[in-house]
PDB file of C-alpha atoms in Angstrom:
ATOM      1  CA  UNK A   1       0.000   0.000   0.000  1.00 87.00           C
ATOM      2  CA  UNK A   2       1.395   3.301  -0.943  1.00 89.00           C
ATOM      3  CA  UNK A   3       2.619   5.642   2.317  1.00 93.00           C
ATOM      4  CA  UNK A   4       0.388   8.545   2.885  1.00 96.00           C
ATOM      5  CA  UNK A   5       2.611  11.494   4.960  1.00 96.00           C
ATOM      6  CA  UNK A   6       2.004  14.723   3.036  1.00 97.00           C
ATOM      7  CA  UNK A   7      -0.851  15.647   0.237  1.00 98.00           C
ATOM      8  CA  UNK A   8      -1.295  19.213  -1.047  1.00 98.00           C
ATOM      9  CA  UNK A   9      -3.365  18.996  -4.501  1.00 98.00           C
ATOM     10  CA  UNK A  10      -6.945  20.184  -5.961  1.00 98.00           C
ATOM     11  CA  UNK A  11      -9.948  19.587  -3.782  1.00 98.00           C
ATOM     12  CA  UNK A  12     -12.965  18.607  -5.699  1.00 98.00           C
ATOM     13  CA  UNK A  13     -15.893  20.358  -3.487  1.00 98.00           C
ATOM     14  CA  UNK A  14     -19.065  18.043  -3.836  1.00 98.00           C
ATOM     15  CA  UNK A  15     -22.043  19.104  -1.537  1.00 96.00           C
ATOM     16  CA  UNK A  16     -24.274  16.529  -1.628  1.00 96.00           C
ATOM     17  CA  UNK A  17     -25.321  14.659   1.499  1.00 96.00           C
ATOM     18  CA  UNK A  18     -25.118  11.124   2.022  1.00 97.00           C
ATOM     19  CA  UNK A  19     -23.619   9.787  -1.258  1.00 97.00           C
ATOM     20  CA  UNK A  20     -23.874   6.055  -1.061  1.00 96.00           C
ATOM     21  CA  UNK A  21     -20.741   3.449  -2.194  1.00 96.00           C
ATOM     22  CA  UNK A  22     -23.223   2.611  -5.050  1.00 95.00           C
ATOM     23  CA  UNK A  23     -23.173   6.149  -6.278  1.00 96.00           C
ATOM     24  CA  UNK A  24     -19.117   6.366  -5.508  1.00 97.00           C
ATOM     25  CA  UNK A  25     -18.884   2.771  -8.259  1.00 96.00           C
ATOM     26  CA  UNK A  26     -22.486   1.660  -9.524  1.00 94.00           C
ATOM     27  CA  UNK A  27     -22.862  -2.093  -8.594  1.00 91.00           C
ATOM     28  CA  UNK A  28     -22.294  -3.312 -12.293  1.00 90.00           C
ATOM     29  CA  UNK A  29     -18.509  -2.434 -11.738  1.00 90.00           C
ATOM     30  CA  UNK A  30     -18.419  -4.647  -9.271  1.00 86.00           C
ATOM     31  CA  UNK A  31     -17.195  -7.667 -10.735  1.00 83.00           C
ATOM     32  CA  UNK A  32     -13.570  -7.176 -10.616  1.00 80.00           C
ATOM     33  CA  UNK A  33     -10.899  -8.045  -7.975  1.00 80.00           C
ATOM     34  CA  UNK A  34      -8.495  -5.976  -9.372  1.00 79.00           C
ATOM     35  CA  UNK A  35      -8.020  -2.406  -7.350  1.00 78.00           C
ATOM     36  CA  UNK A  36      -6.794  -0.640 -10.915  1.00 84.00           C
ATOM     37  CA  UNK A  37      -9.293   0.620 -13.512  1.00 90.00           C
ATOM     38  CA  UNK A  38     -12.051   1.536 -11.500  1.00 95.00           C
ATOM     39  CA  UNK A  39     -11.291   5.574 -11.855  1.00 95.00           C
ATOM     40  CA  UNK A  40     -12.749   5.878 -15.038  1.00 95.00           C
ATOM     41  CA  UNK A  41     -16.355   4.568 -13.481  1.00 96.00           C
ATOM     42  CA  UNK A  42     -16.275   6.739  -9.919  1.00 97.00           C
ATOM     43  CA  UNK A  43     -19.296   8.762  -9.635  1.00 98.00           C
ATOM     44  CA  UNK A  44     -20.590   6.754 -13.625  1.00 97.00           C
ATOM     45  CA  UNK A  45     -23.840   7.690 -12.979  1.00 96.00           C
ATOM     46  CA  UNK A  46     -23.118  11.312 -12.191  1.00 96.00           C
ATOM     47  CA  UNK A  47     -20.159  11.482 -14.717  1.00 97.00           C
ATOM     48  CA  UNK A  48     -21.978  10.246 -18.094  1.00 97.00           C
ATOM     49  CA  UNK A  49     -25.219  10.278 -19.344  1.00 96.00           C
ATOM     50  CA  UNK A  50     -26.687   6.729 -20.700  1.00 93.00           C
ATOM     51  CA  UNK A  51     -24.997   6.645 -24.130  1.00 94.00           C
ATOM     52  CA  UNK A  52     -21.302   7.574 -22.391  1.00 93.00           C
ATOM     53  CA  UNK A  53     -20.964  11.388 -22.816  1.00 96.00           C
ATOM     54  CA  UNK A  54     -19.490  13.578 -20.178  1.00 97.00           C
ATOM     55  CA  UNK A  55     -22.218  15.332 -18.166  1.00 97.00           C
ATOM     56  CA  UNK A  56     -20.594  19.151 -18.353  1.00 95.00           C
ATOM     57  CA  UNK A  57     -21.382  20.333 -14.818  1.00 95.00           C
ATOM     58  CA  UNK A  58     -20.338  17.684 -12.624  1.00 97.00           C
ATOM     59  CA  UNK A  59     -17.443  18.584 -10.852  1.00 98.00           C
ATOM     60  CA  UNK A  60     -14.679  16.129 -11.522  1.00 98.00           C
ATOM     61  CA  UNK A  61     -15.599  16.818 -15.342  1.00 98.00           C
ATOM     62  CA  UNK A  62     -14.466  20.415 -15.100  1.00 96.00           C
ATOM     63  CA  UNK A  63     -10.793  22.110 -14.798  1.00 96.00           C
ATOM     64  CA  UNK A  64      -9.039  21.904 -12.650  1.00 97.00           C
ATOM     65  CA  UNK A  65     -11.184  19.349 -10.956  1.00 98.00           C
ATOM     66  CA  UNK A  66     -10.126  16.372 -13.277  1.00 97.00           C
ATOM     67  CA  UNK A  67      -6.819  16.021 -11.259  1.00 97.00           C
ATOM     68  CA  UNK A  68      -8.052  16.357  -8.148  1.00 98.00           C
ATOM     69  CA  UNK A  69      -6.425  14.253  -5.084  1.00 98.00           C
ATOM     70  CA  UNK A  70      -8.850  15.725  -2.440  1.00 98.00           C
ATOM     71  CA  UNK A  71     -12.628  15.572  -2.281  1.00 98.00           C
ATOM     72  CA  UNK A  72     -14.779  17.763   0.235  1.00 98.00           C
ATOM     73  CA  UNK A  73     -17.524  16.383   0.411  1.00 98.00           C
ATOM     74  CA  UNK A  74     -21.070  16.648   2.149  1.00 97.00           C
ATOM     75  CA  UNK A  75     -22.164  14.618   5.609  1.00 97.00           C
ATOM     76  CA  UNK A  76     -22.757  10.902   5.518  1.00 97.00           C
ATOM     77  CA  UNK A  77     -20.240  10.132   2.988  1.00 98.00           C
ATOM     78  CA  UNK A  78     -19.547   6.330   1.833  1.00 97.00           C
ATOM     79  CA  UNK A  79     -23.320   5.117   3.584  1.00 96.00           C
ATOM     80  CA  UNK A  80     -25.047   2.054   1.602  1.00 90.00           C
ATOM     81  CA  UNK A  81     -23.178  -1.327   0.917  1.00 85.00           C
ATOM     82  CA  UNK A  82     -20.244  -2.631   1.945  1.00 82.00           C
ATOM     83  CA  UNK A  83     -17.612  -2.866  -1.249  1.00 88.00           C
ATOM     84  CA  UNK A  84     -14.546  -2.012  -0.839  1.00 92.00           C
ATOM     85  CA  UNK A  85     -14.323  -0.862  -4.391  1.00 95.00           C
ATOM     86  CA  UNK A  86     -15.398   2.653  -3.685  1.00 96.00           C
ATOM     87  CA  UNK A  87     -12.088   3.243  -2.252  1.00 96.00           C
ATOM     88  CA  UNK A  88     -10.592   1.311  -4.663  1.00 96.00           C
ATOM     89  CA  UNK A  89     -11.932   3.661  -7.221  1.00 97.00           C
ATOM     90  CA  UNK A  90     -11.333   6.413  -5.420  1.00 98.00           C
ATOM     91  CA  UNK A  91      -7.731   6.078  -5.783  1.00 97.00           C
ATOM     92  CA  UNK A  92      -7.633   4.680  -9.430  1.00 97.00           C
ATOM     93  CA  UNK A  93      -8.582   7.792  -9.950  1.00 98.00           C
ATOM     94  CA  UNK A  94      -6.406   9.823  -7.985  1.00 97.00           C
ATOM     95  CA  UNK A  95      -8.038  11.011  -4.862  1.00 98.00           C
ATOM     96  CA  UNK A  96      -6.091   9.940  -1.644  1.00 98.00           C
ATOM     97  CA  UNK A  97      -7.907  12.452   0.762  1.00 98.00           C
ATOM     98  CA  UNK A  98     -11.533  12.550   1.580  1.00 98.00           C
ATOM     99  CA  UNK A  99     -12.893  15.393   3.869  1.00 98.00           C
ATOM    100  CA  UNK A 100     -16.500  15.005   5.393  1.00 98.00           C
ATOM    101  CA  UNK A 101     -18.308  15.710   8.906  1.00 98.00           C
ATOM    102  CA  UNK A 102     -19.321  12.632   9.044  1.00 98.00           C
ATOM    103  CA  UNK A 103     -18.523   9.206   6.804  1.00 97.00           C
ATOM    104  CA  UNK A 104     -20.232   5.400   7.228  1.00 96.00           C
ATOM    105  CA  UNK A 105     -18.271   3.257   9.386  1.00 95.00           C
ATOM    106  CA  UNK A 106     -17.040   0.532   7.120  1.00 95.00           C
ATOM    107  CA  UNK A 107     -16.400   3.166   3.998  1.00 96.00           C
ATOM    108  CA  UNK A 108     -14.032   4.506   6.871  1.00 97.00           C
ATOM    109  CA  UNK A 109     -12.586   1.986   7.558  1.00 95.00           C
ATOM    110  CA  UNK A 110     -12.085   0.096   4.350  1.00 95.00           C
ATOM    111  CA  UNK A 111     -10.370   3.873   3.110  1.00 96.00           C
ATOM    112  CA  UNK A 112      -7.115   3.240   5.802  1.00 95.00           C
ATOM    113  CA  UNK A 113      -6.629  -0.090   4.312  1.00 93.00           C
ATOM    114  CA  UNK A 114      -6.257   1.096   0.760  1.00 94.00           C
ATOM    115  CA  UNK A 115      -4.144   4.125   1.588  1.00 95.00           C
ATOM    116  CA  UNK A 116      -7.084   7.001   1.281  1.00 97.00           C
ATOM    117  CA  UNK A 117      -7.162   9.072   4.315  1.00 98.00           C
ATOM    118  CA  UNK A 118     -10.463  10.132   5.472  1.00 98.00           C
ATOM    119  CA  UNK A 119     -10.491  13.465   7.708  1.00 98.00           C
ATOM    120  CA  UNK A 120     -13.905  14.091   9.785  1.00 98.00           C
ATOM    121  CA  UNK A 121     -13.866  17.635  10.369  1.00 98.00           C
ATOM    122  CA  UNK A 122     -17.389  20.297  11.743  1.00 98.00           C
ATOM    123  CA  UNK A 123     -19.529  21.188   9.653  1.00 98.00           C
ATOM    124  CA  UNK A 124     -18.096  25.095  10.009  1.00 98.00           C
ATOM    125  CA  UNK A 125     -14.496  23.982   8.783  1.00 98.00           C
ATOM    126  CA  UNK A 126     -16.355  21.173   6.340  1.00 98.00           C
ATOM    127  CA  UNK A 127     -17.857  24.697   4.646  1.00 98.00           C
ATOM    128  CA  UNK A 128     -15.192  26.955   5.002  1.00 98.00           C
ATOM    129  CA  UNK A 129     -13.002  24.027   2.832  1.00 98.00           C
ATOM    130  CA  UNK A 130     -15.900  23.313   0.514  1.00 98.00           C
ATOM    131  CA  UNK A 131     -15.561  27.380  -0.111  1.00 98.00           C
ATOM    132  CA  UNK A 132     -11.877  27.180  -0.646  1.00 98.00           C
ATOM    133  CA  UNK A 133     -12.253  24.124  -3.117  1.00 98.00           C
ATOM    134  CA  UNK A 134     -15.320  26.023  -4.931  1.00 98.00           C
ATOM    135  CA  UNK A 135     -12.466  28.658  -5.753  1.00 97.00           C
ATOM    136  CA  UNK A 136     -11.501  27.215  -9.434  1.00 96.00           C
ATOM    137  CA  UNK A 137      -8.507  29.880  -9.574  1.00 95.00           C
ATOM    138  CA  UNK A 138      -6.532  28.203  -6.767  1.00 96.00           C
ATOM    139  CA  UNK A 139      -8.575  25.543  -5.027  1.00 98.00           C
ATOM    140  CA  UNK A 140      -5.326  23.984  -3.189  1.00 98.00           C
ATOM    141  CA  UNK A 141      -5.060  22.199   0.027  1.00 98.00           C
ATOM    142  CA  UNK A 142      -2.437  21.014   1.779  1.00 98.00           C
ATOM    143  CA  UNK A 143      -2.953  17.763   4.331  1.00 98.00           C
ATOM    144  CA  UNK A 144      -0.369  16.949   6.868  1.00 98.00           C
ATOM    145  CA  UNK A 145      -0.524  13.271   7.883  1.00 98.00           C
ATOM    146  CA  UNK A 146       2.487  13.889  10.881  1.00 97.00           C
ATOM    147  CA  UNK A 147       1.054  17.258  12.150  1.00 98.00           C
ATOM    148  CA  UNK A 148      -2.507  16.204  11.367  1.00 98.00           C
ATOM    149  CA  UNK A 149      -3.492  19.490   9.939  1.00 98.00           C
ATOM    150  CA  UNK A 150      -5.289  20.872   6.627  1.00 98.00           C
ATOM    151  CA  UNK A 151      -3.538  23.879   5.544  1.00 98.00           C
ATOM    152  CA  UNK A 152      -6.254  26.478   3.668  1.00 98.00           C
ATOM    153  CA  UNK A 153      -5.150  28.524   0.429  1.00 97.00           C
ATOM    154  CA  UNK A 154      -5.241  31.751   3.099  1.00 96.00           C
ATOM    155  CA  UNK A 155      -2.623  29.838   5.356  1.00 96.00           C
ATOM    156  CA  UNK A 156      -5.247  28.590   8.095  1.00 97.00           C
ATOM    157  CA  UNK A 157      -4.684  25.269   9.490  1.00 98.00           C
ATOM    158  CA  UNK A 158      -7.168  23.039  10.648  1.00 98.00           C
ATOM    159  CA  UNK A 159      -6.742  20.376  13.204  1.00 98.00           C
ATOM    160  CA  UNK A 160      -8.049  16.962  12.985  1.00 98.00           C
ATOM    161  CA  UNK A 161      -8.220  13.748  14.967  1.00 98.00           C
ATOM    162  CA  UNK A 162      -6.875  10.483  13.730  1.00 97.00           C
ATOM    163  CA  UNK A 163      -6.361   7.119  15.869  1.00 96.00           C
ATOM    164  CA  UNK A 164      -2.766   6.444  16.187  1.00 96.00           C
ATOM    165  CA  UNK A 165      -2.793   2.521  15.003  1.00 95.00           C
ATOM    166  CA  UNK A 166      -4.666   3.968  11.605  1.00 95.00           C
ATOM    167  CA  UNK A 167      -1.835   7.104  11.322  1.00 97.00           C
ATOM    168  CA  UNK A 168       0.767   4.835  11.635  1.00 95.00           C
ATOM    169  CA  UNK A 169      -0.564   2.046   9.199  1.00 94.00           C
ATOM    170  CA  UNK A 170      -0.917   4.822   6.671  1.00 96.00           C
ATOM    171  CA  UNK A 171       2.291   6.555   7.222  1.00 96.00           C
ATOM    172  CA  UNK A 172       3.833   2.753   6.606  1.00 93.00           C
ATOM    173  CA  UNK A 173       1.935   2.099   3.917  1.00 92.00           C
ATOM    174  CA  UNK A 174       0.854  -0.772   6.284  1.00 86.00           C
ATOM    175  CA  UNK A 175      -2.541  -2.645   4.896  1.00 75.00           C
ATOM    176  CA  UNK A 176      -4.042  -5.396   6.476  1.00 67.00           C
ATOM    177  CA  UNK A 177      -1.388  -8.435   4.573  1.00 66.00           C
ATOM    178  CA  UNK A 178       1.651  -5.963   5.579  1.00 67.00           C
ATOM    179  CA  UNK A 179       0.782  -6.121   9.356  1.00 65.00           C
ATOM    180  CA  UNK A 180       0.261 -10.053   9.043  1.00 64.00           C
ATOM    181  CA  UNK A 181       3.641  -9.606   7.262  1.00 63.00           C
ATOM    182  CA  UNK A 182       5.429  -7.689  10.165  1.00 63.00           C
ATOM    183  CA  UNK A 183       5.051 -10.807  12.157  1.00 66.00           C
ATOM    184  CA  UNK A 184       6.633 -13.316   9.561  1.00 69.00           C
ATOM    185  CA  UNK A 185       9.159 -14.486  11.723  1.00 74.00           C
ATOM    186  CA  UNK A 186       7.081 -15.238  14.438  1.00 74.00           C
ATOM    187  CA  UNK A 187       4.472 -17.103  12.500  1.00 72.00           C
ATOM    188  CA  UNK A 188       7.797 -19.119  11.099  1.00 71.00           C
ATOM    189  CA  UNK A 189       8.983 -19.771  14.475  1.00 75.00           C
ATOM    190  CA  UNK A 190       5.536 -21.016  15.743  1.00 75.00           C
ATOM    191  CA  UNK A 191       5.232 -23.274  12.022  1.00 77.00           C
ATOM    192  CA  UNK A 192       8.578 -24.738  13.380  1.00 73.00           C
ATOM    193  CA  UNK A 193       8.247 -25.015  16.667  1.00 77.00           C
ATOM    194  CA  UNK A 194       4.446 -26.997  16.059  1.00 77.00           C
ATOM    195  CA  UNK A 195       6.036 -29.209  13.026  1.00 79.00           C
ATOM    196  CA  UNK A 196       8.653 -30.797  15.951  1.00 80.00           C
ATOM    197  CA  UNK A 197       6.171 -30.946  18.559  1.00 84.00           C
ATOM    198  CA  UNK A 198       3.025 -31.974  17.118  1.00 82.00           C
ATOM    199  CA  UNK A 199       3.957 -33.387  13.633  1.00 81.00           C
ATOM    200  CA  UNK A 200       1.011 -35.249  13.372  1.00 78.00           C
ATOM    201  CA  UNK A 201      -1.300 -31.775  12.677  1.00 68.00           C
TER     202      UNK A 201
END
């Protein structure tokens, strides 16, 4: 899993309350395993009409927003099913950072073990960053992993809370196989250790 530590890039503002995983990658994309090539369908249904073209106003078909790395988004974000192929497309297509007041539990948690960071912040600094993003001429943030701050175009920083196992798994680049993998030798020791003493298992 790539390390997350610093991100300063284009925030995508999208105000819309409670967008579902099936809105983040429509169900029919769910067929894959693979975590690449699931950028191009984020947000399909919002993206493209029903014969393929580009719907003009949504935000991540606009400049600047087409390279964003940071979404701020409105409350309830990831709700609905389970799949952990809305972060998956999230990050296919370049967003590592997702800033909401609020975000469903296993979307949450299914972001740190992918490498996207997702920052809960009030629904005052949510607004004032939605603003800031809004601003096409320079809608820049910068997110500090380490400090665990959001630094605003005007030089404001915000403050946000992050567990400390989750921080350190994404400053790592630690998913859920690289922990197992931390404790290789002592799952080799213990394979040893039972092939002597119970060899019959």
């Amino acid at each position: 899993m790539q390390k997350f530590d610093t991100l300063t890039g284009i925030a995508a503002p999208l105000n819309i309350l409670n967008i579902d995983t099936d809105m983040i990658i429509p169900k029919q994309f769910l067929k894959t395993i693979k975590r690449s090539g699931l950028g191009i369908n984020l947000f399909d249904e919002m993206r493209y009409t029903l014969g393929g073209d580009e719907i003009s106003d949504f935000v991540l078909n606009k400049e600047p927003y087409r390279n964003a790395e940071i979404l701020v988004a409105g409350d309830n974000f990831g709700c609905g099913s389970s799949r952990e192929h809305a972060p998956w497309a999230l990050l296919d297509f370049g967003i590592r950072c997702v800033i909401s007041t609020s975000f469903a539990d296993i979307f949450y948690n299914n972001c740190f073990k992918n490498g996207v960071l997702p920052i809960v912040v009030s629904a005052d600094q949510r607004d004032a960053l939605m603003a800031d993003a809004s601003d096409t001429e320079n809608p820049e943030l910068s997110v500090d992993l380490v400090s665990q701050t959001i630094k605003r175009p005007n030089g404001v920083t915000i403050d946000f809370d992050i567990d400390p196992f989750r921080k350190t798994c994404l400053l790592e680049g630690l998913d859920d196989i690289g922990l197992t993998l931390e404790k290789s030798s002592a799952i080799d020791s213990y394979e040893t250790d039972r092939q002597a003493n119970q060899p019959w298992l």
